[in-house]
mmCIF file of C-alpha atoms and ligand atoms in Angstrom:
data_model
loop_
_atom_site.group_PDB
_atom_site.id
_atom_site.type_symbol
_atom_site.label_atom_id
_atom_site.label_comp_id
_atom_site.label_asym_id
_atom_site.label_seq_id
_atom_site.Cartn_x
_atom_site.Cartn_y
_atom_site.Cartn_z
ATOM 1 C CA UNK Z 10 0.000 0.000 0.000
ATOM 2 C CA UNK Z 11 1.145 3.519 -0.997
ATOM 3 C CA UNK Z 12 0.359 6.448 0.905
ATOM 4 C CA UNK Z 13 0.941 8.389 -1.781
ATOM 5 C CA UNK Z 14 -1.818 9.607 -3.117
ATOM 6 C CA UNK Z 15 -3.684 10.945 0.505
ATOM 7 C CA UNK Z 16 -4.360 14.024 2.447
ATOM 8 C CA UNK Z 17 -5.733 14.503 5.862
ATOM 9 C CA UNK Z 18 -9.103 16.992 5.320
ATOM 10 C CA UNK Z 19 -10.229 19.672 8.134
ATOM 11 C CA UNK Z 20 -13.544 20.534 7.982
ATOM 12 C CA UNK Z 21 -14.958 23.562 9.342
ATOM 13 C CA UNK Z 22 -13.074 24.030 12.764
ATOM 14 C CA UNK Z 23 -14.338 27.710 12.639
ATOM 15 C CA UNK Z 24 -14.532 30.229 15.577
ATOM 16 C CA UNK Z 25 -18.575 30.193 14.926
ATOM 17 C CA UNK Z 26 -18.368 26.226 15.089
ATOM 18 C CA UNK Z 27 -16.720 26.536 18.554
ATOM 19 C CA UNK Z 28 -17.532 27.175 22.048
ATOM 20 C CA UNK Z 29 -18.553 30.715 22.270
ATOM 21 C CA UNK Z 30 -19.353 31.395 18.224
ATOM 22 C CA UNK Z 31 -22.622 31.866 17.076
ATOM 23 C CA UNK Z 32 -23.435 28.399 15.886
ATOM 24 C CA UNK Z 33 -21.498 26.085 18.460
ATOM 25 C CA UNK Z 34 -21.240 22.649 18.143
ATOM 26 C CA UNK Z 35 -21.720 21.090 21.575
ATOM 27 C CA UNK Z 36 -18.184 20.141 21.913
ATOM 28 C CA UNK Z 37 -16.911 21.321 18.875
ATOM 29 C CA UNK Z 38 -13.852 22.306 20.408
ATOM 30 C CA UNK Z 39 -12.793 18.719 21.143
ATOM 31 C CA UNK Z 40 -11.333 17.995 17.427
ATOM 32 C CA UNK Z 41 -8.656 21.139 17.575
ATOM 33 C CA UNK Z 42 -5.842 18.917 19.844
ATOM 34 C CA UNK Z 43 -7.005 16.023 18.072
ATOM 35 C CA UNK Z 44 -6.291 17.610 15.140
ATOM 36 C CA UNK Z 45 -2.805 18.754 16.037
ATOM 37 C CA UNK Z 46 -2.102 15.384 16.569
ATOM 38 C CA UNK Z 47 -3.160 14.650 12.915
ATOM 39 C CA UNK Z 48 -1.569 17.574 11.368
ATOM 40 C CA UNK Z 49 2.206 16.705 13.360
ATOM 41 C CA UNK Z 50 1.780 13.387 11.566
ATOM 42 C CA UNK Z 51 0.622 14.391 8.198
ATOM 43 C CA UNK Z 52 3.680 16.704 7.931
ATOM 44 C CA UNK Z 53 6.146 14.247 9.032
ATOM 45 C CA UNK Z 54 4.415 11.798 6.060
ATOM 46 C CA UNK Z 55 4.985 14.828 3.772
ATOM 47 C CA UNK Z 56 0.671 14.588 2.913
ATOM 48 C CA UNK Z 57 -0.799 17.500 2.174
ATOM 49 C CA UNK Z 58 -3.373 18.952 4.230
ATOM 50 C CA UNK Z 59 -6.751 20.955 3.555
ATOM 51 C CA UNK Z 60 -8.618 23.100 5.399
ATOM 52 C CA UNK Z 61 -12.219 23.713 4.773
ATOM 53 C CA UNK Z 62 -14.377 26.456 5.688
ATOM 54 C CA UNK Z 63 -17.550 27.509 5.749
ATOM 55 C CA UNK Z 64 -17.658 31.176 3.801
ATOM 56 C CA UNK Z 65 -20.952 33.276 3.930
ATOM 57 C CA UNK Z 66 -21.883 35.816 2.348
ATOM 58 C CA UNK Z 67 -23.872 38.527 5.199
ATOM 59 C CA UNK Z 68 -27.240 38.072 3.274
ATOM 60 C CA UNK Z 69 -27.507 34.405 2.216
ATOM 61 C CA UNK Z 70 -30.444 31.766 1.968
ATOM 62 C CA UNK Z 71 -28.805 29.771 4.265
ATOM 63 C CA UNK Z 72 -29.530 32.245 7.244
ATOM 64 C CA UNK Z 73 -32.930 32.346 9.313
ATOM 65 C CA UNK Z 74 -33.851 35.902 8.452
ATOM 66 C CA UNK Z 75 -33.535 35.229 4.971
ATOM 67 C CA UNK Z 76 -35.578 32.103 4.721
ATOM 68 C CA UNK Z 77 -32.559 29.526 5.346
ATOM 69 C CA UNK Z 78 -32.095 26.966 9.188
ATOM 70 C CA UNK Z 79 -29.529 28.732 10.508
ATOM 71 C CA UNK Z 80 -28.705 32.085 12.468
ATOM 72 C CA UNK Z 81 -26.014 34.200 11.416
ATOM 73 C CA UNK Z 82 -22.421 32.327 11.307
ATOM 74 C CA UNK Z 83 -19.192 32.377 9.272
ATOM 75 C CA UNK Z 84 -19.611 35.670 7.497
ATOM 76 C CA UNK Z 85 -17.042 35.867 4.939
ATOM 77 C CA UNK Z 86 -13.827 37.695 6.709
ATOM 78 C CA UNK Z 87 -15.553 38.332 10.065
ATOM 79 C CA UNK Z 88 -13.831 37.355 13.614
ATOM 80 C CA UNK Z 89 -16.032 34.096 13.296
ATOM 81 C CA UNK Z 90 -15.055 32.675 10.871
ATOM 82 C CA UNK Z 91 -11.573 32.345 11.353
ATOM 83 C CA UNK Z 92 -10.306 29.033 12.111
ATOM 84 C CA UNK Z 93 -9.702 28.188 15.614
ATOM 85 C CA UNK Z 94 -6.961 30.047 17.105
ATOM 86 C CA UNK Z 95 -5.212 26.836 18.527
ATOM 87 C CA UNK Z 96 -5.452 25.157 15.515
ATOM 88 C CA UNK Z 97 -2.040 24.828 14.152
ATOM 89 C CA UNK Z 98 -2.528 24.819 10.467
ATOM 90 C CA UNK Z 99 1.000 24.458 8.134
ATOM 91 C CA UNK Z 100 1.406 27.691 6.315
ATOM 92 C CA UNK Z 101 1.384 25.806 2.850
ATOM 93 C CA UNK Z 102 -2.204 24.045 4.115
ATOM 94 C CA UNK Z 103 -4.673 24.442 1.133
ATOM 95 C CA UNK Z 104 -7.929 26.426 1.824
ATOM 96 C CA UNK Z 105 -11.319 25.418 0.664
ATOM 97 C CA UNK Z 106 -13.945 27.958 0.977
ATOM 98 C CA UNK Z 107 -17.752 26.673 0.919
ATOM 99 C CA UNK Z 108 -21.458 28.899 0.579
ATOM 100 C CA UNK Z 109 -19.632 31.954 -0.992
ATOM 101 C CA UNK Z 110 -22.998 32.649 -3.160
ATOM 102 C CA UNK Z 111 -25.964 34.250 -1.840
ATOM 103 C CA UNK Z 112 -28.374 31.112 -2.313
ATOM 104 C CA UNK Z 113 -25.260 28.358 -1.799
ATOM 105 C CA UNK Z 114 -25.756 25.928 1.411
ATOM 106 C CA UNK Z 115 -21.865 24.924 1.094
ATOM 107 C CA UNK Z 116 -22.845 21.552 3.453
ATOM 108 C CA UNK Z 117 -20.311 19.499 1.093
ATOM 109 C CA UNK Z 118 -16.871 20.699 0.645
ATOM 110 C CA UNK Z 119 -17.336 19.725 -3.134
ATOM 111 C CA UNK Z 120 -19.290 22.881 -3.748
ATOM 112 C CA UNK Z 121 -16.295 24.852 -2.860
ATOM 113 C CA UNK Z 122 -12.862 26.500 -4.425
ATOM 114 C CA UNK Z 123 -9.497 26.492 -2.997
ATOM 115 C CA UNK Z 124 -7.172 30.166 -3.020
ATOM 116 C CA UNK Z 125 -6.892 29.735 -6.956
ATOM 117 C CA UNK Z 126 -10.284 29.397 -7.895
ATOM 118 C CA UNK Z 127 -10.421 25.655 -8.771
ATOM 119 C CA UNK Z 128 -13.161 23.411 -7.357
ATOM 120 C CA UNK Z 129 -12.569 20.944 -4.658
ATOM 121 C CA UNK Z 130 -12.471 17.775 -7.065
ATOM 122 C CA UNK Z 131 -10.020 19.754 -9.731
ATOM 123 C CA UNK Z 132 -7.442 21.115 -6.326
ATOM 124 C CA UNK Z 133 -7.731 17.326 -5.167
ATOM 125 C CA UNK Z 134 -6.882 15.436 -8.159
ATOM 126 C CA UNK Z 135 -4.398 17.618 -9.775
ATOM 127 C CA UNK Z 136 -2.251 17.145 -6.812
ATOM 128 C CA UNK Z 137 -2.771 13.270 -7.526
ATOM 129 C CA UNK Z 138 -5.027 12.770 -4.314
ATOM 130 C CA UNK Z 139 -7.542 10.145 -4.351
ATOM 131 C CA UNK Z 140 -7.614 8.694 -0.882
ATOM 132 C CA UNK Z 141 -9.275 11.320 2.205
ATOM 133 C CA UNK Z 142 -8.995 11.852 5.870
ATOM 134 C CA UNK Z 143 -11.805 13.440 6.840
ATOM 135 C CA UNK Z 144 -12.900 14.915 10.299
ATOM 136 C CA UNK Z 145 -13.724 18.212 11.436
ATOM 137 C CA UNK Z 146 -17.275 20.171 11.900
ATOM 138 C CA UNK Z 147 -19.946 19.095 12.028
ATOM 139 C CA UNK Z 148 -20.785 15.355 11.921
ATOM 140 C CA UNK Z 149 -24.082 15.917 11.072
ATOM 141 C CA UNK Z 150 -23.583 18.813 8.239
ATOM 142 C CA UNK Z 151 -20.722 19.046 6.661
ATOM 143 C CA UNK Z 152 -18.928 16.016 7.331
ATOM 144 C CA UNK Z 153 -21.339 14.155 6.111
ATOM 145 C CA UNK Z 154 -21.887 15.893 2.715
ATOM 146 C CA UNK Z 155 -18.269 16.247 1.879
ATOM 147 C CA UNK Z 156 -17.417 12.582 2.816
ATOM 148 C CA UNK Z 157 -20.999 11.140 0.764
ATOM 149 C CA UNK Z 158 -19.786 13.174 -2.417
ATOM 150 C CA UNK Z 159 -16.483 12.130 -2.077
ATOM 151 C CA UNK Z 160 -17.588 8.996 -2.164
ATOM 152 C CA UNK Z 161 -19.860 9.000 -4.828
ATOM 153 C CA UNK Z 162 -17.082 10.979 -7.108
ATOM 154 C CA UNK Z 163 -14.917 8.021 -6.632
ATOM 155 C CA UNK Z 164 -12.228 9.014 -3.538
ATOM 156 C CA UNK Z 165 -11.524 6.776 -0.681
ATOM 157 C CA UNK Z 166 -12.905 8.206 2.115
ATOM 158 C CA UNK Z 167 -10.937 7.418 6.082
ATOM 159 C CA UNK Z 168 -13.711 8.847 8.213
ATOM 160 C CA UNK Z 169 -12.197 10.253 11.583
ATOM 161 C CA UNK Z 170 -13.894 8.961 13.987
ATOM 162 C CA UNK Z 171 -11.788 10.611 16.727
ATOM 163 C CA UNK Z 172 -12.466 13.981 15.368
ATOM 164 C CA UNK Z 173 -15.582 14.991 14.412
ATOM 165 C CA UNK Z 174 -17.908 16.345 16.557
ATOM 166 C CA UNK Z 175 -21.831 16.603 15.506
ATOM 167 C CA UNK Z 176 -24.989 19.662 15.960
ATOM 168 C CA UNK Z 177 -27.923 17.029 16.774
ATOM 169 C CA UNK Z 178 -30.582 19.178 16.088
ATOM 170 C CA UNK Z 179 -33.021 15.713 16.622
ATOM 171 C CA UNK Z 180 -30.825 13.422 18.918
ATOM 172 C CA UNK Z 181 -28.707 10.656 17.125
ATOM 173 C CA UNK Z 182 -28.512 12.361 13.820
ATOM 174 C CA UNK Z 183 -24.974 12.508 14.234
ATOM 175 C CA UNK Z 184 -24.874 8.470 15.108
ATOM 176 C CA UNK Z 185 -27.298 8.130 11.658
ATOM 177 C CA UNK Z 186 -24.933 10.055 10.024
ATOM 178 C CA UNK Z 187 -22.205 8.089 10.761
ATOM 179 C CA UNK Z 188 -24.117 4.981 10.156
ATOM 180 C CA UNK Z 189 -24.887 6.341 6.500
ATOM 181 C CA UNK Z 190 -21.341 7.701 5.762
ATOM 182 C CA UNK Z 191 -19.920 4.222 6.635
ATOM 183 C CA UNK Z 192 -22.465 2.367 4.333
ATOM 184 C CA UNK Z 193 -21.824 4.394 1.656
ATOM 185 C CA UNK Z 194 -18.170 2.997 2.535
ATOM 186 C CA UNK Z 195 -16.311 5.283 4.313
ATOM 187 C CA UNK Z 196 -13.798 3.547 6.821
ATOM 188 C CA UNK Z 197 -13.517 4.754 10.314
ATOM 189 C CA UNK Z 198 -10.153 4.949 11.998
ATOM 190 C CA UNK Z 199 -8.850 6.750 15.148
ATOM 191 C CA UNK Z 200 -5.747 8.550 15.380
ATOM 192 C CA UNK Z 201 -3.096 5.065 16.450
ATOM 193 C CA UNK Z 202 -4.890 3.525 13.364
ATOM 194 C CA UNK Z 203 -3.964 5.835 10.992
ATOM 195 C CA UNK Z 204 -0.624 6.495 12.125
ATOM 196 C CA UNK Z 205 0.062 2.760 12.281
ATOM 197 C CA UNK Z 206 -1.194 2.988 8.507
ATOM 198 C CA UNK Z 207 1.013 5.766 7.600
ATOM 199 C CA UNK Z 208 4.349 3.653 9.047
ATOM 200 C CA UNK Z 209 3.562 0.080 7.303
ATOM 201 C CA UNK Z 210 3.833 2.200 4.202
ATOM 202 C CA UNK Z 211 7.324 3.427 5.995
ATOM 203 C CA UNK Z 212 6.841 7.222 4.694
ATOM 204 C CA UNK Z 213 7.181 7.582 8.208
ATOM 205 C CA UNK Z 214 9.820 7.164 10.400
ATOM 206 C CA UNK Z 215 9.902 4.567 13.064
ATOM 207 C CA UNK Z 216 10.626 6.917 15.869
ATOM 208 C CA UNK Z 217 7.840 9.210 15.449
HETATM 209 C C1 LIG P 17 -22.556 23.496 9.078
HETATM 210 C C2 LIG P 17 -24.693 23.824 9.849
HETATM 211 C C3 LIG P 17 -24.799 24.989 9.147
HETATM 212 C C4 LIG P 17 -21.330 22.652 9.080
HETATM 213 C C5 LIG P 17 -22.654 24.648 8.345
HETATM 214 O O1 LIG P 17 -20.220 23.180 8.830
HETATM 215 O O2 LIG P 17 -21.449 21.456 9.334
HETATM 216 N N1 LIG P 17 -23.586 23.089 9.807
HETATM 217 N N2 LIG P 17 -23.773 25.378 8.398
#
């Protein structure tokens, strides 16, 4: 097995996602050390990483006053929707912004661009990538719709089960969104999984 090929995926972990932000995920905060952990190990396997983010617009269909689910939350360049502070991103990290238009939802990924304008799919697979890591915020949202249309577009999806955290707006959607995400054939793995994956294919030193 190559490694080659795979990139570790951080969705969402947004101020407005977080404890304190104006659409918190009950927990949300959880993932960011997690996700250290992940990033240390991605960058010592020499994988490139992605960071998604949610990227509204200030009047958008996808807020409550203007017909959407959702109050007000990462307006495009406001203090919310910054990733979280202790999140400890590489400077060459790629960027995915999501719900840029004024009637966008931006749930999956898939529907956004990275810095140079290119869709998700395009930034993935002209750096060769075809095999996901994906965690991040929320479960429920846009973990799920990322990870389903990755699937369905033909990547491997590694569903990190050890760092996503879910909204639950009806208890156990984030358990029947796991459920479905894993039928569809995403593979969960926690963090000593995945690193034990990344040193069988010995891109990764022993002593790390
Ligand atoms: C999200 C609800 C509303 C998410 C975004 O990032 O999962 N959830 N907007």
């Amino acid at each position: 097995m190559t490694m080659a090929g795979r990139a570790l995926i951080i969705i969402d972990v947004q101020r407005d996602f977080c404890e304190g932000g104006a659409l918190p995920v009950s927990d949300g905060d959880a993932v960011v050390p997690v996700f250290n952990e992940y990033i240390e190990l991605f960058k010592e396997s020499g994988l490139p990483i992605y960071a998604t983010r949610d990227w509204h617009p200030e009047k958008t269909s996808h807020f409550k006053q203007y017909g959407g689910l959702w109050p007000p939350h990462c307006v495009q360049s406001s203090p919310g929707a910054e990733f979280h502070p202790d999140l400890k991103l590489p400077a060459d990290a790629r960027v995915v912004s999501a719900g840029i238009g004024p009637s966008e939802q931006g749930y999956s990924s898939f529907e956004g661009r990275d810095e140079d304008g290119a869709d998700f799919s395009t930034s993935l697979r002209s750096r060769g990538i075809t095999g996901l890591y994906i965690g991040g915020l929320a479960t429920d949202y846009c973990v799920r719709a990322t990870t389903l249309d990755a699937l369905s577009q033909g990547f491997e999806v590694i569903l990190l089960t050890d760092a996503i955290r879910g909204i639950d707006v009806r208890p156990g959607d984030s358990q029947a969104a796991i459920r479905r995400m894993v039928e569809a054939g995403a593979r969960p793995a926690v963090f000593d999984e995945v690193k034990h994956e990344l040193r069988r294919a010995s891109v990764l030193s022993a002593e790390f």
